[in-house]
Short mmCIF file of C-alpha atoms and ligand atoms in Angstrom, two decimals:
data_model
loop_
_atom_site.label_atom_id
_atom_site.label_comp_id
_atom_site.label_asym_id
_atom_site.label_seq_id
_atom_site.Cartn_x
_atom_site.Cartn_y
_atom_site.Cartn_z
CA MET A 1 -46.93 60.67 31.34
CA ASP A 2 -43.65 60.74 33.24
CA ILE A 3 -44.32 60.46 36.98
CA PHE A 4 -41.93 63.29 37.82
CA LYS A 5 -43.52 65.61 35.22
CA LYS A 6 -46.93 64.80 36.67
CA ILE A 7 -45.94 65.63 40.22
CA ALA A 8 -44.15 68.77 39.04
CA LYS A 9 -47.54 69.98 37.80
CA ASN A 10 -49.80 68.64 40.50
CA ARG A 11 -48.27 69.27 43.93
CA GLY A 12 -51.19 67.89 45.96
CA PRO A 13 -53.73 69.62 48.20
CA LEU A 14 -51.17 71.05 50.63
CA GLY A 15 -48.12 71.10 48.37
CA GLN A 16 -49.82 73.55 45.99
CA HIS A 17 -49.47 76.20 48.72
CA SER A 18 -45.83 75.46 49.51
CA LYS A 19 -44.31 78.50 47.80
CA ALA A 20 -46.60 80.95 49.54
CA ALA A 21 -46.85 79.28 52.91
CA GLN A 22 -43.75 77.21 53.71
CA GLY A 23 -41.94 78.27 56.84
CA TYR A 24 -44.85 80.26 58.19
CA PHE A 25 -48.19 78.56 57.73
CA ILE A 26 -46.79 75.16 56.81
CA PHE A 27 -43.59 73.68 58.31
CA PRO A 28 -43.16 76.55 60.82
CA LYS A 29 -40.19 76.12 63.18
CA LEU A 30 -41.08 76.36 66.85
CA GLU A 31 -37.96 76.66 68.99
CA GLY A 32 -37.09 76.30 72.66
CA GLU A 33 -38.36 73.90 75.29
CA ILE A 34 -41.80 72.48 74.59
CA SER A 35 -44.01 74.62 76.78
CA ASN A 36 -46.83 77.19 76.76
CA LYS A 37 -44.29 79.77 75.52
CA MET A 38 -41.98 78.98 72.61
CA LYS A 39 -40.08 80.99 70.01
CA PHE A 40 -41.20 81.45 66.43
CA ARG A 41 -38.94 83.43 64.07
CA GLY A 42 -37.13 84.86 67.09
CA GLN A 43 -40.28 86.06 68.86
CA GLU A 44 -41.71 84.45 72.00
CA MET A 45 -45.22 83.13 71.37
CA LEU A 46 -48.03 81.82 73.49
CA VAL A 47 -48.45 78.39 71.87
CA TRP A 48 -51.83 76.63 71.61
CA SER A 49 -50.79 74.11 68.98
CA VAL A 50 -48.92 71.31 70.68
CA ASN A 51 -50.62 68.12 71.92
CA ASN A 52 -48.49 68.01 75.07
CA TYR A 53 -51.77 67.61 76.95
CA LEU A 54 -50.38 66.68 80.36
CA GLY A 55 -47.29 68.85 80.09
CA LEU A 56 -45.02 65.82 80.28
CA ALA A 57 -42.65 66.85 77.46
CA ASN A 58 -40.33 68.72 79.81
CA HIS A 59 -41.22 67.16 83.12
CA PRO A 60 -37.88 66.79 84.96
CA GLU A 61 -38.46 63.09 85.74
CA VAL A 62 -39.27 62.44 82.10
CA ARG A 63 -36.22 64.30 80.82
CA LYS A 64 -34.03 62.37 83.25
CA ALA A 65 -35.52 58.98 82.31
CA ASP A 66 -35.06 59.79 78.60
CA ALA A 67 -31.47 60.92 79.10
CA ASP A 68 -30.48 58.04 81.41
CA ALA A 69 -31.87 55.43 79.05
CA ALA A 70 -30.18 57.06 76.05
CA ALA A 71 -26.83 57.09 77.92
CA LYS A 72 -27.16 53.50 79.07
CA TRP A 73 -28.61 51.85 75.95
CA GLY A 74 -28.06 54.18 72.99
CA LEU A 75 -30.58 54.23 70.17
CA ALA A 76 -29.74 50.90 68.57
CA TYR A 77 -30.64 48.23 71.08
CA PRO A 78 -32.46 45.97 70.44
CA MET A 79 -31.80 45.40 66.74
CA GLY A 80 -34.27 43.62 64.47
CA ALA A 81 -38.01 43.08 64.63
CA ARG A 82 -39.56 41.98 67.93
CA MET A 83 -40.23 38.54 66.48
CA MET A 84 -36.63 37.95 65.44
CA THR A 85 -33.99 39.66 67.60
CA GLY A 86 -35.70 42.84 68.84
CA HIS A 87 -37.58 41.58 71.89
CA THR A 88 -36.68 42.42 75.52
CA LYS A 89 -38.17 41.99 78.96
CA TYR A 90 -38.60 45.78 79.11
CA HIS A 91 -40.85 45.85 76.02
CA GLU A 92 -42.87 43.14 77.73
CA GLN A 93 -42.91 45.11 81.00
CA LEU A 94 -44.27 48.18 79.21
CA GLU A 95 -46.97 46.08 77.57
CA ASN A 96 -47.91 44.53 80.91
CA GLU A 97 -48.08 47.91 82.64
CA LEU A 98 -50.23 49.30 79.85
CA SER A 99 -52.56 46.28 80.10
CA ASP A 100 -52.84 46.82 83.87
CA PHE A 101 -53.60 50.49 83.44
CA MET A 102 -56.08 49.91 80.64
CA GLN A 103 -57.65 47.00 82.53
CA MET A 104 -57.46 44.91 79.40
CA GLU A 105 -56.02 41.43 79.00
CA ASP A 106 -53.10 42.18 76.73
CA THR A 107 -51.27 44.96 74.89
CA TYR A 108 -49.04 45.20 71.83
CA LEU A 109 -46.58 48.06 71.39
CA LEU A 110 -46.48 50.03 68.13
CA ASN A 111 -43.45 51.89 66.82
CA PHE A 112 -45.71 54.55 65.30
CA GLY A 113 -49.35 55.37 65.92
CA TYR A 114 -50.42 56.09 62.36
CA GLN A 115 -48.72 53.07 60.84
CA GLY A 116 -49.91 50.87 63.67
CA MET A 117 -53.55 51.79 63.09
CA VAL A 118 -53.25 51.24 59.32
CA SER A 119 -51.62 47.88 59.83
CA ALA A 120 -53.96 46.71 62.60
CA ILE A 121 -57.02 47.39 60.42
CA ASP A 122 -55.31 45.69 57.49
CA SER A 123 -54.47 42.57 59.47
CA LEU A 124 -57.88 42.13 61.13
CA VAL A 125 -59.99 41.87 57.98
CA ASP A 126 -60.02 39.79 54.81
CA ARG A 127 -62.02 40.17 51.59
CA ARG A 128 -65.15 38.57 53.10
CA ASP A 129 -65.34 41.20 55.88
CA VAL A 130 -66.85 44.69 55.88
CA ILE A 131 -65.32 47.78 57.51
CA ILE A 132 -67.66 50.58 58.62
CA TYR A 133 -66.10 53.87 59.73
CA ASP A 134 -67.06 57.42 60.71
CA SER A 135 -66.74 60.02 57.93
CA GLU A 136 -64.55 62.32 60.05
CA SER A 137 -62.04 59.60 60.88
CA HIS A 138 -58.31 60.30 60.98
CA ALA A 139 -56.20 59.49 57.90
CA CYS A 140 -54.87 56.32 59.56
CA ILE A 141 -58.39 54.85 59.69
CA LEU A 142 -59.12 55.88 56.10
CA ASP A 143 -55.80 54.51 54.88
CA GLY A 144 -56.15 51.24 56.81
CA SER A 145 -59.61 50.84 55.28
CA ARG A 146 -58.23 51.60 51.81
CA LEU A 147 -55.95 48.58 52.07
CA HIS A 148 -59.00 46.40 52.65
CA GLN A 149 -59.94 44.21 49.68
CA GLY A 150 -63.55 43.74 50.73
CA LYS A 151 -66.35 46.30 51.13
CA ARG A 152 -66.04 49.40 53.24
CA PHE A 153 -68.93 51.65 54.21
CA VAL A 154 -68.82 55.08 55.75
CA TYR A 155 -71.43 56.74 57.97
CA PRO A 156 -71.83 60.52 58.38
CA HIS A 157 -70.01 61.77 61.46
CA ASN A 158 -71.55 60.33 64.64
CA ASN A 159 -74.82 59.60 62.82
CA ILE A 160 -75.95 56.47 64.63
CA GLU A 161 -79.13 56.10 62.59
CA ASN A 162 -77.04 55.95 59.45
CA LEU A 163 -74.53 53.63 61.09
CA GLU A 164 -77.42 51.25 61.72
CA LYS A 165 -78.28 51.38 58.00
CA GLN A 166 -74.68 50.54 57.15
CA LEU A 167 -74.76 47.67 59.65
CA GLU A 168 -77.89 46.34 57.99
CA ARG A 169 -76.25 46.52 54.55
CA ALA A 170 -73.05 44.98 55.84
CA SER A 171 -74.86 42.17 57.67
CA LYS A 172 -76.60 41.13 54.44
CA LEU A 173 -73.20 40.86 52.76
CA THR A 174 -71.42 39.09 55.58
CA ASN A 175 -74.26 36.60 56.00
CA LYS A 176 -73.56 35.52 52.44
CA SER A 177 -69.78 35.78 52.54
CA ASP A 178 -69.43 34.30 56.02
CA GLY A 179 -67.36 37.35 56.93
CA GLY A 180 -67.47 39.72 59.89
CA ILE A 181 -67.97 43.46 60.48
CA LEU A 182 -65.40 45.86 61.96
CA VAL A 183 -66.67 49.28 63.08
CA VAL A 184 -63.92 51.87 63.53
CA THR A 185 -64.28 55.28 65.17
CA GLU A 186 -62.16 57.83 66.94
CA GLY A 187 -62.76 58.10 70.68
CA VAL A 188 -62.07 61.84 70.70
CA PHE A 189 -62.26 63.42 67.24
CA GLY A 190 -58.98 65.30 67.06
CA MET A 191 -60.17 68.15 64.86
CA SER A 192 -63.61 68.98 66.23
CA GLY A 193 -63.15 67.73 69.79
CA ASP A 194 -66.41 65.81 70.08
CA GLN A 195 -66.43 62.21 71.25
CA GLY A 196 -67.37 59.22 69.16
CA LYS A 197 -70.73 57.94 70.43
CA LEU A 198 -69.28 54.73 71.79
CA LYS A 199 -72.21 53.99 74.06
CA GLU A 200 -74.75 54.29 71.24
CA ILE A 201 -72.53 52.34 68.85
CA LEU A 202 -72.09 49.53 71.35
CA ALA A 203 -75.84 49.41 72.02
CA LEU A 204 -76.24 48.34 68.37
CA LYS A 205 -74.51 45.08 69.28
CA GLU A 206 -77.86 43.91 70.57
CA LYS A 207 -79.10 43.82 66.97
CA TYR A 208 -75.96 43.35 64.89
CA GLU A 209 -72.83 41.29 65.16
CA PHE A 210 -69.70 43.43 64.89
CA ARG A 211 -66.49 44.37 66.66
CA LEU A 212 -65.64 47.94 67.73
CA PHE A 213 -62.13 49.32 67.21
CA VAL A 214 -61.57 52.71 68.94
CA ASP A 215 -58.74 55.07 67.97
CA ASP A 216 -58.41 57.06 71.20
CA ALA A 217 -55.30 59.05 70.28
CA HIS A 218 -56.67 62.21 71.95
CA GLY A 219 -58.60 60.51 74.77
CA PHE A 220 -55.86 58.34 76.24
CA GLY A 221 -54.50 60.06 79.37
CA THR A 222 -56.82 63.05 79.09
CA ILE A 223 -60.42 61.97 79.70
CA GLY A 224 -62.21 59.45 81.89
CA ALA A 225 -61.98 59.42 85.69
CA THR A 226 -58.48 57.91 85.63
CA GLY A 227 -57.38 58.95 82.13
CA ARG A 228 -58.29 55.62 80.56
CA GLY A 229 -60.02 57.50 77.78
CA THR A 230 -63.33 57.81 76.01
CA GLY A 231 -64.69 54.39 77.00
CA GLU A 232 -64.12 55.19 80.66
CA GLU A 233 -65.69 58.62 80.21
CA GLN A 234 -68.82 57.05 78.73
CA GLY A 235 -68.93 54.08 81.13
CA VAL A 236 -68.34 51.48 78.40
CA HIS A 237 -64.60 50.90 78.60
CA ASP A 238 -64.98 47.17 79.21
CA GLN A 239 -67.05 46.77 76.04
CA ILE A 240 -64.46 48.17 73.62
CA ASP A 241 -63.07 45.30 71.54
CA ILE A 242 -59.78 46.88 70.47
CA TYR A 243 -58.34 50.08 71.92
CA PHE A 244 -55.65 52.19 70.27
CA GLY A 245 -53.65 54.81 72.17
CA THR A 246 -50.73 56.88 70.92
CA PHE A 247 -47.66 57.94 72.89
CA ALA A 248 -47.44 61.08 70.73
CA LYS A 249 -49.98 63.21 72.58
CA SER A 250 -50.63 62.94 76.35
CA MET A 251 -47.36 60.96 76.69
CA ALA A 252 -45.33 63.50 74.65
CA MET A 253 -43.22 60.85 72.92
CA ILE A 254 -43.61 58.66 69.85
CA GLY A 255 -45.15 55.23 69.30
CA GLY A 256 -48.38 53.76 70.57
CA PHE A 257 -50.19 50.60 71.63
CA LEU A 258 -53.16 48.35 71.05
CA SER A 259 -55.03 46.74 73.94
CA GLY A 260 -57.67 44.04 73.81
CA ASN A 261 -58.27 40.46 74.76
CA GLU A 262 -55.39 37.99 74.77
CA ASN A 263 -56.55 36.20 71.69
CA VAL A 264 -56.81 39.32 69.53
CA ILE A 265 -53.52 40.80 70.69
CA GLU A 266 -51.75 37.49 70.11
CA PHE A 267 -53.16 37.50 66.57
CA LEU A 268 -51.95 41.07 65.99
CA ARG A 269 -48.48 40.17 67.32
CA TYR A 270 -48.13 37.55 64.62
CA ASN A 271 -49.90 39.32 61.78
CA MET A 272 -49.37 43.08 61.88
CA ARG A 273 -47.06 43.75 58.97
CA SER A 274 -45.95 47.19 60.26
CA GLN A 275 -44.50 45.47 63.34
CA VAL A 276 -43.50 42.04 62.02
CA PHE A 277 -41.43 43.58 59.24
CA ALA A 278 -39.95 46.56 61.12
CA LYS A 279 -37.30 47.17 63.73
CA SER A 280 -38.34 47.11 67.36
CA MET A 281 -38.80 50.25 69.48
CA PRO A 282 -35.39 51.42 70.83
CA MET A 283 -34.74 51.31 74.56
CA PRO A 284 -34.85 55.04 75.41
CA LEU A 285 -38.42 55.08 74.08
CA VAL A 286 -39.36 52.02 76.11
CA PHE A 287 -37.97 53.52 79.33
CA GLY A 288 -39.35 56.94 78.38
CA ALA A 289 -42.82 55.43 77.99
CA LEU A 290 -42.56 53.53 81.30
CA LYS A 291 -41.76 56.79 83.13
CA ARG A 292 -44.53 58.73 81.36
CA LEU A 293 -47.08 56.01 82.11
CA GLU A 294 -46.05 56.06 85.77
CA LEU A 295 -46.64 59.84 85.93
CA LEU A 296 -49.89 59.63 83.99
CA ARG A 297 -51.10 57.01 86.49
CA THR A 298 -49.84 58.51 89.71
CA LYS A 299 -50.23 62.23 89.15
CA PRO A 300 -53.92 62.98 88.55
CA GLU A 301 -53.08 66.64 89.15
CA LEU A 302 -51.64 66.77 85.62
CA ARG A 303 -55.02 65.85 84.16
CA GLU A 304 -56.77 68.17 86.63
CA ASN A 305 -54.60 71.07 85.45
CA LEU A 306 -55.37 70.28 81.85
CA TRP A 307 -59.08 70.41 82.66
CA LYS A 308 -58.79 73.59 84.71
CA ILE A 309 -57.28 75.30 81.66
CA ALA A 310 -59.55 73.66 79.09
CA ASN A 311 -62.71 74.50 81.06
CA ALA A 312 -61.67 78.12 81.65
CA LEU A 313 -60.74 78.57 78.00
CA GLN A 314 -63.95 77.04 76.66
CA LYS A 315 -66.19 78.79 79.18
CA GLY A 316 -64.58 82.18 78.44
CA LEU A 317 -64.78 81.75 74.68
CA ARG A 318 -68.40 80.57 74.80
CA GLU A 319 -69.35 83.49 77.08
CA ALA A 320 -67.72 85.82 74.57
CA GLY A 321 -70.04 84.40 71.91
CA PHE A 322 -67.69 82.06 70.09
CA PHE A 323 -69.00 78.84 68.59
CA LEU A 324 -66.83 75.87 69.63
CA ALA A 325 -68.60 73.30 67.47
CA ASN A 326 -69.65 70.28 69.55
CA THR A 327 -66.50 69.85 71.58
CA ASN A 328 -66.90 68.01 74.86
CA THR A 329 -63.19 67.36 75.35
CA GLN A 330 -60.06 69.46 75.73
CA VAL A 331 -59.71 70.02 71.96
CA THR A 332 -61.03 73.54 71.38
CA PRO A 333 -62.07 74.48 67.84
CA VAL A 334 -63.06 78.14 67.46
CA MET A 335 -65.30 78.38 64.39
CA LEU A 336 -65.43 81.63 62.41
CA ASN A 337 -66.91 82.53 59.06
CA GLY A 338 -64.41 83.89 56.58
CA THR A 339 -62.38 83.44 53.42
CA LEU A 340 -58.91 81.99 52.95
CA ALA A 341 -57.50 85.53 52.73
CA GLU A 342 -59.17 86.39 56.03
CA ALA A 343 -57.84 83.22 57.64
CA THR A 344 -54.35 84.15 56.44
CA ASN A 345 -54.58 87.69 57.78
CA ILE A 346 -55.96 86.51 61.13
CA THR A 347 -53.10 84.04 61.56
CA LEU A 348 -50.64 86.76 60.70
CA GLU A 349 -52.11 89.23 63.16
CA LEU A 350 -52.35 86.62 65.93
CA ARG A 351 -48.67 85.80 65.51
CA GLU A 352 -47.13 89.19 64.66
CA LYS A 353 -49.19 91.52 66.82
CA TYR A 354 -50.50 89.40 69.67
CA HIS A 355 -47.82 86.69 69.68
CA ILE A 356 -50.31 83.87 69.82
CA PHE A 357 -49.47 80.74 67.84
CA CYS A 358 -52.37 78.45 67.05
CA SER A 359 -53.30 76.17 64.20
CA ILE A 360 -55.65 77.47 61.59
CA VAL A 361 -57.75 75.04 59.61
CA VAL A 362 -59.45 75.92 56.32
CA TYR A 363 -61.17 74.20 53.37
CA PRO A 364 -61.04 71.27 52.51
CA VAL A 365 -60.71 70.11 56.14
CA VAL A 366 -63.67 72.35 57.07
CA PRO A 367 -66.40 73.57 54.65
CA LYS A 368 -65.69 76.54 52.33
CA GLY A 369 -66.22 79.85 54.12
CA VAL A 370 -65.38 78.41 57.54
CA ILE A 371 -62.19 79.17 59.45
CA MET A 372 -61.30 76.95 62.40
CA LEU A 373 -58.77 78.26 64.91
CA ARG A 374 -57.85 75.08 66.78
CA LEU A 375 -56.61 75.59 70.33
CA ILE A 376 -54.95 72.82 72.31
CA PRO A 377 -54.95 73.56 76.05
CA THR A 378 -52.40 71.74 78.19
CA ALA A 379 -51.61 71.25 81.87
CA ILE A 380 -48.81 73.81 81.68
CA HIS A 381 -50.87 76.73 80.37
CA THR A 382 -51.90 79.35 82.93
CA LEU A 383 -55.15 81.22 83.58
CA ASP A 384 -53.33 84.38 82.43
CA ASP A 385 -52.69 82.67 79.10
CA VAL A 386 -56.40 81.88 78.92
CA ASN A 387 -57.55 85.43 79.73
CA TYR A 388 -55.12 87.02 77.30
CA THR A 389 -56.27 84.68 74.55
CA ILE A 390 -59.97 85.34 75.13
CA GLU A 391 -59.34 89.12 75.07
CA THR A 392 -57.36 88.81 71.86
CA PHE A 393 -59.94 86.59 70.18
CA ASN A 394 -62.62 89.16 70.98
CA LYS A 395 -60.57 91.81 69.18
CA ILE A 396 -60.02 89.50 66.21
CA GLN A 397 -63.72 88.63 66.00
CA LYS A 398 -64.71 92.32 65.94
CA LYS A 399 -62.20 93.10 63.20
CA LEU A 400 -63.26 90.08 61.16
CA LYS A 401 -66.88 91.23 61.28
CA SER A 402 -65.86 94.74 60.20
CA GLY A 403 -64.22 93.32 57.06
CA VAL A 404 -60.68 94.55 57.82
CA TYR A 405 -59.07 91.18 57.14
CA SER A 406 -60.59 90.64 53.73
CA GLU A 407 -57.83 92.13 51.57
CA GLU A 408 -56.65 89.38 49.26
CA ASP A 409 -53.32 87.77 50.11
CA GLU A 410 -52.03 90.77 51.99
CA GLY A 411 -50.99 88.51 54.83
CA ILE A 412 -48.97 86.18 52.69
CA VAL A 413 -47.07 89.07 51.13
CA ALA A 414 -46.58 90.79 54.46
CA TRP A 415 -44.74 88.02 56.29
CA LYS A 416 -42.08 87.40 53.67
C1 PLP B 1 -57.01 60.30 65.84
C2 PLP B 1 -55.57 60.01 65.55
N1 PLP B 1 -55.18 58.75 65.31
C3 PLP B 1 -53.90 58.44 65.05
C4 PLP B 1 -52.93 59.41 65.00
C5 PLP B 1 -51.53 59.02 64.66
O1 PLP B 1 -50.77 58.96 65.79
P1 PLP B 1 -49.16 59.14 65.78
O2 PLP B 1 -48.89 60.59 65.74
O3 PLP B 1 -48.78 58.47 67.03
O4 PLP B 1 -48.64 58.45 64.56
C6 PLP B 1 -53.27 60.74 65.27
C7 PLP B 1 -52.24 61.80 65.22
O5 PLP B 1 -52.44 62.86 64.73
C8 PLP B 1 -54.63 61.06 65.54
O6 PLP B 1 -55.01 62.31 65.77
#
C-alpha cells in the first residue's frame, strides 16, 4: 500500500473530523492580547481555555523583558547545540535560579516540554529496566515509554494498590535483569485536574526500589505554598527524584526544565538526544524565562488571584450541582452526560449566544456518552466572569436535560 494513499483514507482520530470541525472546534483562531477576553471570528469572548495560569502572558514587565531581549540579541544567538557552540552564562544563570527556586541540586533547560519529557525518559532507561506509568498520563510520558526497549507496565489512574502489583512484577524482572524501575506520573493531571498521589507512591519506596519522575506541567507555579508544585503541596517535594516543569503554562512562554540531583542532571546533559542534537534556546526566551521566574517567585499575589478565581468557580459550579470529577487543583473539568451532537451544539451555543469560549472534550479522551467542558481559570479572570459563567452553565445544563441539544449535527451545519 502506498503510504500517501493510506493516509488519504485514514486521517487519524482527530484528522477524520477536519472537514466538519476545522476553524471552529479544531484549530480555532483566538485573536487579540492573551487575556480573559479575546476575539473569536470577530466576536469578543470570555476565554476559559488558555493555560496562562498566573496571567503573565501580557504582564508589562514580561512584555518589556521579551522585547528588550529580542532587540538586543535577535532570535539566532547562540547558534548550535548547548554542548557545541550554543552555551552561554545566561542559560546557566537560568538553570541556577531554577535550581534555587526548586530547592534541588541542579537543573537542565529544555527547548520544548513535550520533547524534553520524551527524551528524558528515553535516556534514563535501557532494555534491562522497567517503566511503570499512570494510565492517564500525558502523551509525552506515553511516547517516551514507547521508545523504551524493555518492559513497560501501566497502572489504572492513581490506583496505588495496582501500582504495587506492577512494582512487584517489575521487581521480579529487574532482579533477574539487574535493571532498575522508573515510575512516571503527572503531578497535576492536566485533563481531570486531580493530583498524582505522590505521597502514596513514595511510601512504596519502603518496600520497592524505584525512582519517581514527576511531570508537573500544570503544578509548577500554581500549587504548593510557594508555587513549587505538587510535591510541595503534598509535603514530599524533597523526595521527588526527577522533576519536570514546563514554561508553557504558568510561565506563558515555551520550553521547560528538569530538576534533580547533580549526578542525574549531569547524566541528562550528556545523554538527552532532544537537547544534545538540537539548537540551544534563543536568548529572548532565556531572558523571558528569567523575568517570569522572578515574578513567579516574588509576586505571590498572582497565585493568590488564580486561587481566588479557581475556588469561586469550583464552589459555584459544585453548588449549582455540577460534577467536577476529582479535581483538587485549578483545572476545572465540568462533566456532563451527552452525545457528540449535544457536545457540538453546546459548544456552539456557548460561543455564539453566550460568548464563552472553553474547550470541550469528548470520546475517546473521556468515555462514550460523557462531555467534559474544561475550564482553565487564571489570575486575570474576574469574579464577574465567574458569576456569568456559572449562570450560563446552569442554563446549558437545563437545556441539555430537556433534550434540546440532541438534534444530530445541527451545530456543525449552523456555524459554517
Ligand atoms: C502534563 C503535560 N506534560 C507535558 C506537556 C508538554 O509541555 P509543552 O507544551 O511545554 O511541550 C503538557 C502540555 O500540554 C502537559 O499537559
